[in-house]
Amino acid sequence: MLYAAHFALAVLACYLAAQVLARSGRLGSGWAWHSPRVAIVCWQFVGLALGLSAIGLPISLGLAPYGQGTGSALRSLAGDLFGGGNLPPGLGVTHLGLVGIGVGVGVVLLGSTARSLLGALRAQRRHRDLLTLVARDDPAAPGALVLDHPSAAAYCLPGVRPQVVVSAGTLSLLDRAQLAAVLSHERAHADERHDLVLLPFTALCRALPGVRWVRAAHDAVALLVEMRADDKARRLHADGPLAAALLRFASAGARVTPAGALGVADGEIDARVQRLLAARRPGRLPGATALALATALVTLPVSLFLH
């Protein structure tokens, strides 16, 4: 039961860490507001720790009669079931059912991740095929494809061969400096594969559609991803052009971002503009502390499975 208690503690710690991370990313004074890259890594560690703990908790309860660590007990159970050994006294149908629940949780999480990935790949492939038919090159948007559409749109279609796409409406909406900042923002999405950063959280929302804090976690990471791309763009083009471009997108009304893509106007535009124009930059200590705690959090279930 000691290992089950540790897994239960890890689940609780993951929930609390998610609440703290979400709050840090929402508030203008939060450290994640100014260190989105570190916050993204923390979210990934917390998500991994939560998944492993959710799998390990019922398994450790079911394997309690072995009196061993979770990993050792799993190996012993496999040997007893498939090697002709005898199950330990006290291990009955209920215990095996708990092990089955833990394995089922793992299958659901992996299956949800696979479905989310395949769905995104299909959507990206369809849109990429469409772009070959309707998009064009334009010297006003170097390195990007242009769609003849009046609505404001600028997005990255990620993948092995990522493609940045803007609409004709965007070309008429932004000046040269603003457009260059937007293109850099979208290239940052492609370079850092932010679609893969979001994938586990999209899969978790698919697996647990009715859990509000899971959706909040997804939204928090999605906003952090946009902030991270903002930071990459501001290094090349300063804060003003990108902030002005975001405000123009906000005032343009309808914006188009197809499934499987990452758009410059996704996320909370007002909050991102406020962040770009804010002068305050906190030190690195809060982010480093959070990263250390997140690392310790993911280490706990991993060590329990290895024991």
C-alpha positions as MATLAB code, in Angstrom:
seq = 'MLYAAHFALAVLACYLAAQVLARSGRLGSGWAWHSPRVAIVCWQFVGLALGLSAIGLPISLGLAPYGQGTGSALRSLAGDLFGGGNLPPGLGVTHLGLVGIGVGVGVVLLGSTARSLLGALRAQRRHRDLLTLVARDDPAAPGALVLDHPSAAAYCLPGVRPQVVVSAGTLSLLDRAQLAAVLSHERAHADERHDLVLLPFTALCRALPGVRWVRAAHDAVALLVEMRADDKARRLHADGPLAAALLRFASAGARVTPAGALGVADGEIDARVQRLLAARRPGRLPGATALALATALVTLPVSLFLH';
ca = [
       0.000    0.000    0.000;
       2.994    2.295    0.457;
       3.559    2.535   -3.299;
      -0.135    3.221   -3.920;
       0.039    6.048   -1.385;
       3.005    7.518   -3.238;
       1.133    7.360   -6.547;
      -1.918    8.988   -4.936;
       0.316   11.717   -3.552;
       1.771   12.246   -7.027;
      -1.726   12.606   -8.537;
      -2.624   15.222   -5.926;
       0.668   17.046   -6.447;
       0.075   17.101  -10.225;
      -3.371   18.598   -9.747;
      -2.041   21.298   -7.427;
       0.908   22.011   -9.733;
      -1.469   22.413  -12.675;
      -3.515   24.953  -10.726;
      -0.403   26.946   -9.816;
       0.940   26.836  -13.384;
      -2.388   27.951  -14.846;
      -2.541   30.863  -12.413;
       1.069   31.852  -13.119;
       0.341   31.979  -16.843;
      -2.829   34.053  -16.528;
      -1.667   36.890  -14.340;
       0.491   39.685  -15.676;
       2.759   39.383  -12.654;
       3.165   35.595  -12.918;
       6.579   34.193  -13.716;
       5.200   31.996  -16.521;
       3.926   35.165  -18.194;
       7.540   36.197  -18.752;
       9.151   32.735  -19.084;
       6.837   30.779  -21.388;
       9.496   28.328  -22.543;
      10.249   27.201  -18.985;
       6.529   27.075  -18.206;
       5.895   24.865  -21.250;
       8.527   22.384  -20.057;
       6.957   22.412  -16.582;
       3.540   21.675  -18.072;
       4.982   18.774  -20.068;
       6.575   17.302  -16.947;
       3.363   17.713  -14.947;
       1.310   16.097  -17.725;
       3.703   13.156  -17.964;
       3.739   12.718  -14.196;
      -0.060   12.795  -14.088;
      -0.389   10.158  -16.803;
       2.129    7.833  -15.169;
       0.542    8.303  -11.739;
      -2.966    7.646  -13.049;
      -1.699    4.393  -14.531;
       0.379    3.424  -11.521;
      -2.183    4.043   -8.766;
      -4.612    1.178   -9.578;
      -1.766   -1.096  -10.630;
       0.065   -0.609   -7.334;
      -3.145   -1.270   -5.404;
      -3.718   -4.472   -7.334;
      -0.142   -5.664   -6.821;
      -0.052   -4.906   -3.091;
      -0.045   -8.659   -2.136;
       3.388   -9.029   -3.737;
       4.900   -6.644   -1.201;
       7.334   -5.370   -3.816;
       7.902   -2.204   -5.777;
       5.494   -1.605   -8.649;
       7.949   -2.464  -11.382;
       9.197   -5.619   -9.628;
       5.640   -6.694   -8.836;
       4.615   -6.260  -12.465;
       7.475   -8.490  -13.575;
       6.559  -11.040  -10.927;
       2.915  -11.018  -12.021;
       3.891  -11.529  -15.661;
       6.110  -14.434  -14.639;
       3.345  -16.018  -12.560;
       0.676  -15.611  -15.243;
       2.710  -16.681  -18.250;
       5.488  -18.720  -16.699;
       3.403  -21.163  -14.729;
       4.147  -19.666  -11.304;
       1.768  -19.418   -8.372;
       0.023  -16.161   -7.534;
       0.757  -14.927   -4.019;
      -1.826  -15.476   -1.268;
      -4.438  -12.732   -1.132;
      -4.207  -11.780   -4.783;
      -7.691  -12.328   -6.166;
      -9.966  -11.205   -8.942;
     -10.344   -7.721   -7.457;
      -6.585   -7.185   -7.448;
      -6.265   -8.389  -11.032;
      -9.149   -6.084  -11.953;
      -7.283   -3.113  -10.509;
      -4.223   -4.035  -12.545;
      -6.467   -4.225  -15.596;
      -7.849   -0.754  -14.841;
      -4.345    0.675  -14.698;
      -3.423   -0.974  -17.992;
      -6.708    0.291  -19.452;
      -5.904    3.863  -18.415;
      -2.581    3.559  -20.214;
      -4.259    2.174  -23.326;
      -6.830    4.998  -23.313;
      -4.140    7.681  -22.971;
      -1.940    6.181  -25.680;
      -4.915    5.592  -27.945;
      -6.153    9.144  -27.474;
      -2.689   10.476  -28.289;
      -2.500    8.329  -31.411;
      -5.963    9.432  -32.584;
      -5.128   13.090  -31.989;
      -1.869   12.746  -33.914;
      -3.459   10.913  -36.828;
      -6.329   13.408  -36.960;
      -3.904   16.335  -37.063;
      -1.815   14.655  -39.765;
      -4.883   14.010  -41.906;
      -6.072   17.602  -41.540;
      -2.605   18.920  -42.385;
      -2.316   16.666  -45.419;
      -5.710   17.739  -46.760;
      -4.898   21.403  -46.268;
      -1.453   21.010  -47.810;
      -3.041   19.428  -50.884;
      -5.497   22.317  -51.046;
      -2.684   24.843  -50.848;
      -1.012   23.366  -53.907;
      -4.173   24.217  -55.841;
      -5.174   27.644  -54.544;
      -2.118   29.286  -52.912;
       0.531   31.364  -54.623;
       3.915   32.891  -53.956;
       4.095   36.622  -53.411;
       7.234   38.774  -52.997;
       5.373   40.770  -50.333;
       5.446   37.671  -48.087;
       8.808   35.961  -48.668;
       8.902   32.310  -47.670;
       5.119   32.109  -47.290;
       2.171   31.118  -49.422;
      -0.643   33.577  -50.038;
      -4.335   32.686  -50.167;
      -6.639   35.021  -52.080;
      -9.077   35.444  -49.217;
     -10.317   38.769  -47.823;
     -10.327   37.662  -44.161;
      -7.264   38.190  -41.994;
      -5.326   34.944  -41.663;
      -1.744   34.029  -40.830;
      -0.856   30.535  -39.693;
       1.745   27.814  -39.744;
       0.941   24.403  -41.154;
       3.424   22.268  -39.164;
       5.070   19.027  -40.153;
       8.252   17.695  -41.708;
       7.843   20.357  -44.408;
       6.192   23.223  -42.525;
       4.523   25.972  -44.456;
       3.628   29.517  -43.409;
       0.416   30.812  -44.966;
      -1.067   34.320  -45.037;
      -4.192   35.651  -46.707;
      -4.510   38.513  -49.139;
      -6.552   40.234  -46.440;
      -3.520   40.100  -44.152;
      -1.281   41.678  -46.797;
      -3.640   44.625  -47.040;
      -4.098   44.813  -43.268;
      -0.440   44.986  -42.161;
       2.501   47.151  -43.110;
       5.865   45.648  -44.027;
       7.341   45.621  -40.507;
       4.204   44.136  -38.983;
       4.026   41.433  -41.640;
       7.684   40.516  -41.091;
       7.045   40.120  -37.356;
       4.008   37.917  -38.023;
       5.987   35.702  -40.406;
       8.730   35.301  -37.791;
       6.083   34.354  -35.222;
       4.765   31.598  -37.477;
       8.242   30.321  -38.315;
       8.877   30.007  -34.575;
       5.886   27.654  -34.337;
       7.402   25.527  -37.077;
      10.965   25.563  -35.735;
       9.990   24.525  -32.197;
       7.234   22.094  -33.292;
       4.620   23.665  -31.061;
       2.029   21.344  -32.577;
       3.759   18.447  -30.813;
       3.923   20.460  -27.582;
       0.132   20.806  -27.650;
      -0.553   17.239  -28.769;
      -0.507   15.526  -25.316;
      -2.875   18.117  -23.887;
      -5.212   17.800  -26.867;
      -5.169   14.037  -26.332;
      -5.888   14.460  -22.619;
      -8.893   16.662  -23.461;
     -10.101   13.942  -25.820;
      -9.683   11.266  -23.150;
     -11.312   13.375  -20.391;
     -13.731   15.689  -22.217;
     -15.770   16.609  -19.162;
     -12.924   17.569  -16.831;
     -12.750   21.353  -16.619;
      -9.196   21.665  -15.300;
      -7.885   19.483  -18.143;
      -9.371   21.936  -20.646;
      -7.892   24.806  -18.625;
      -4.468   23.131  -18.831;
      -4.769   22.833  -22.608;
      -5.767   26.481  -22.939;
      -2.906   27.578  -20.681;
      -0.327   25.689  -22.755;
      -1.850   27.006  -25.997;
      -1.425   30.567  -24.724;
       2.148   29.875  -23.590;
       2.966   28.519  -27.041;
       1.762   31.774  -28.594;
       3.779   33.795  -26.073;
       6.877   31.755  -26.869;
       6.449   32.437  -30.588;
       5.916   36.121  -29.746;
       9.261   36.121  -27.920;
      11.052   34.613  -30.920;
       9.562   37.262  -33.199;
      10.240   40.203  -30.867;
      13.962   39.378  -30.827;
      14.122   40.107  -34.545;
      11.526   42.838  -34.910;
      11.100   44.442  -31.464;
       7.811   44.624  -29.599;
       5.976   47.393  -31.433;
       5.374   45.845  -34.885;
       4.128   42.538  -33.492;
       1.891   44.218  -30.909;
       0.435   46.485  -33.608;
      -0.132   43.483  -35.884;
      -1.998   41.625  -33.134;
      -4.201   44.640  -32.483;
      -5.006   44.883  -36.172;
      -5.925   41.195  -36.259;
      -8.179   41.757  -33.242;
      -9.941   44.661  -34.952;
     -10.297   42.772  -38.244;
     -13.027   40.516  -36.855;
     -13.270   37.044  -38.430;
      -9.962   35.181  -38.525;
      -9.258   31.870  -40.240;
      -7.045   29.138  -38.729;
      -7.683   25.677  -40.205;
      -7.579   22.447  -38.220;
      -4.052   21.221  -37.536;
      -2.531   24.701  -37.893;
      -1.249   27.331  -35.461;
      -2.403   30.899  -36.084;
      -0.799   34.169  -35.027;
      -4.136   35.457  -33.737;
      -4.851   32.381  -31.598;
      -4.934   32.823  -27.831;
      -5.782   35.912  -25.824;
      -4.684   38.787  -28.040;
      -5.241   41.537  -25.453;
      -3.144   39.678  -22.877;
      -0.360   39.054  -25.396;
      -0.263   42.713  -26.429;
      -0.144   43.766  -22.788;
       2.750   41.368  -22.247;
       4.664   42.646  -25.289;
       4.401   46.243  -24.136;
       5.137   45.572  -20.438;
       8.509   46.788  -19.225;
       8.850   44.550  -16.174;
      11.006   41.442  -16.488;
      11.320   39.241  -13.372;
      14.435   37.284  -12.487;
      15.033   33.669  -13.375;
      14.669   32.253   -9.868;
      10.885   31.589   -9.952;
      11.142   29.734  -13.250;
      14.171   27.736  -12.135;
      12.402   26.782   -8.905;
       9.283   25.698  -10.784;
      11.358   23.641  -13.218;
      13.165   21.893  -10.355;
       9.861   21.056   -8.667;
       8.344   19.791  -11.932;
      11.409   17.614  -12.506;
      11.066   16.147   -9.022;
       7.369   15.576   -9.649;
       7.908   13.533  -12.811;
      10.782   11.646  -11.178;
       8.492   10.223   -8.464;
       6.227    8.014  -10.637;
       9.133    7.055  -12.894;
      11.134    5.838   -9.894;
       8.109    3.950   -8.548;
       7.732    2.074  -11.826;
      11.447    1.277  -11.911;
      11.617    0.057   -8.318;
];
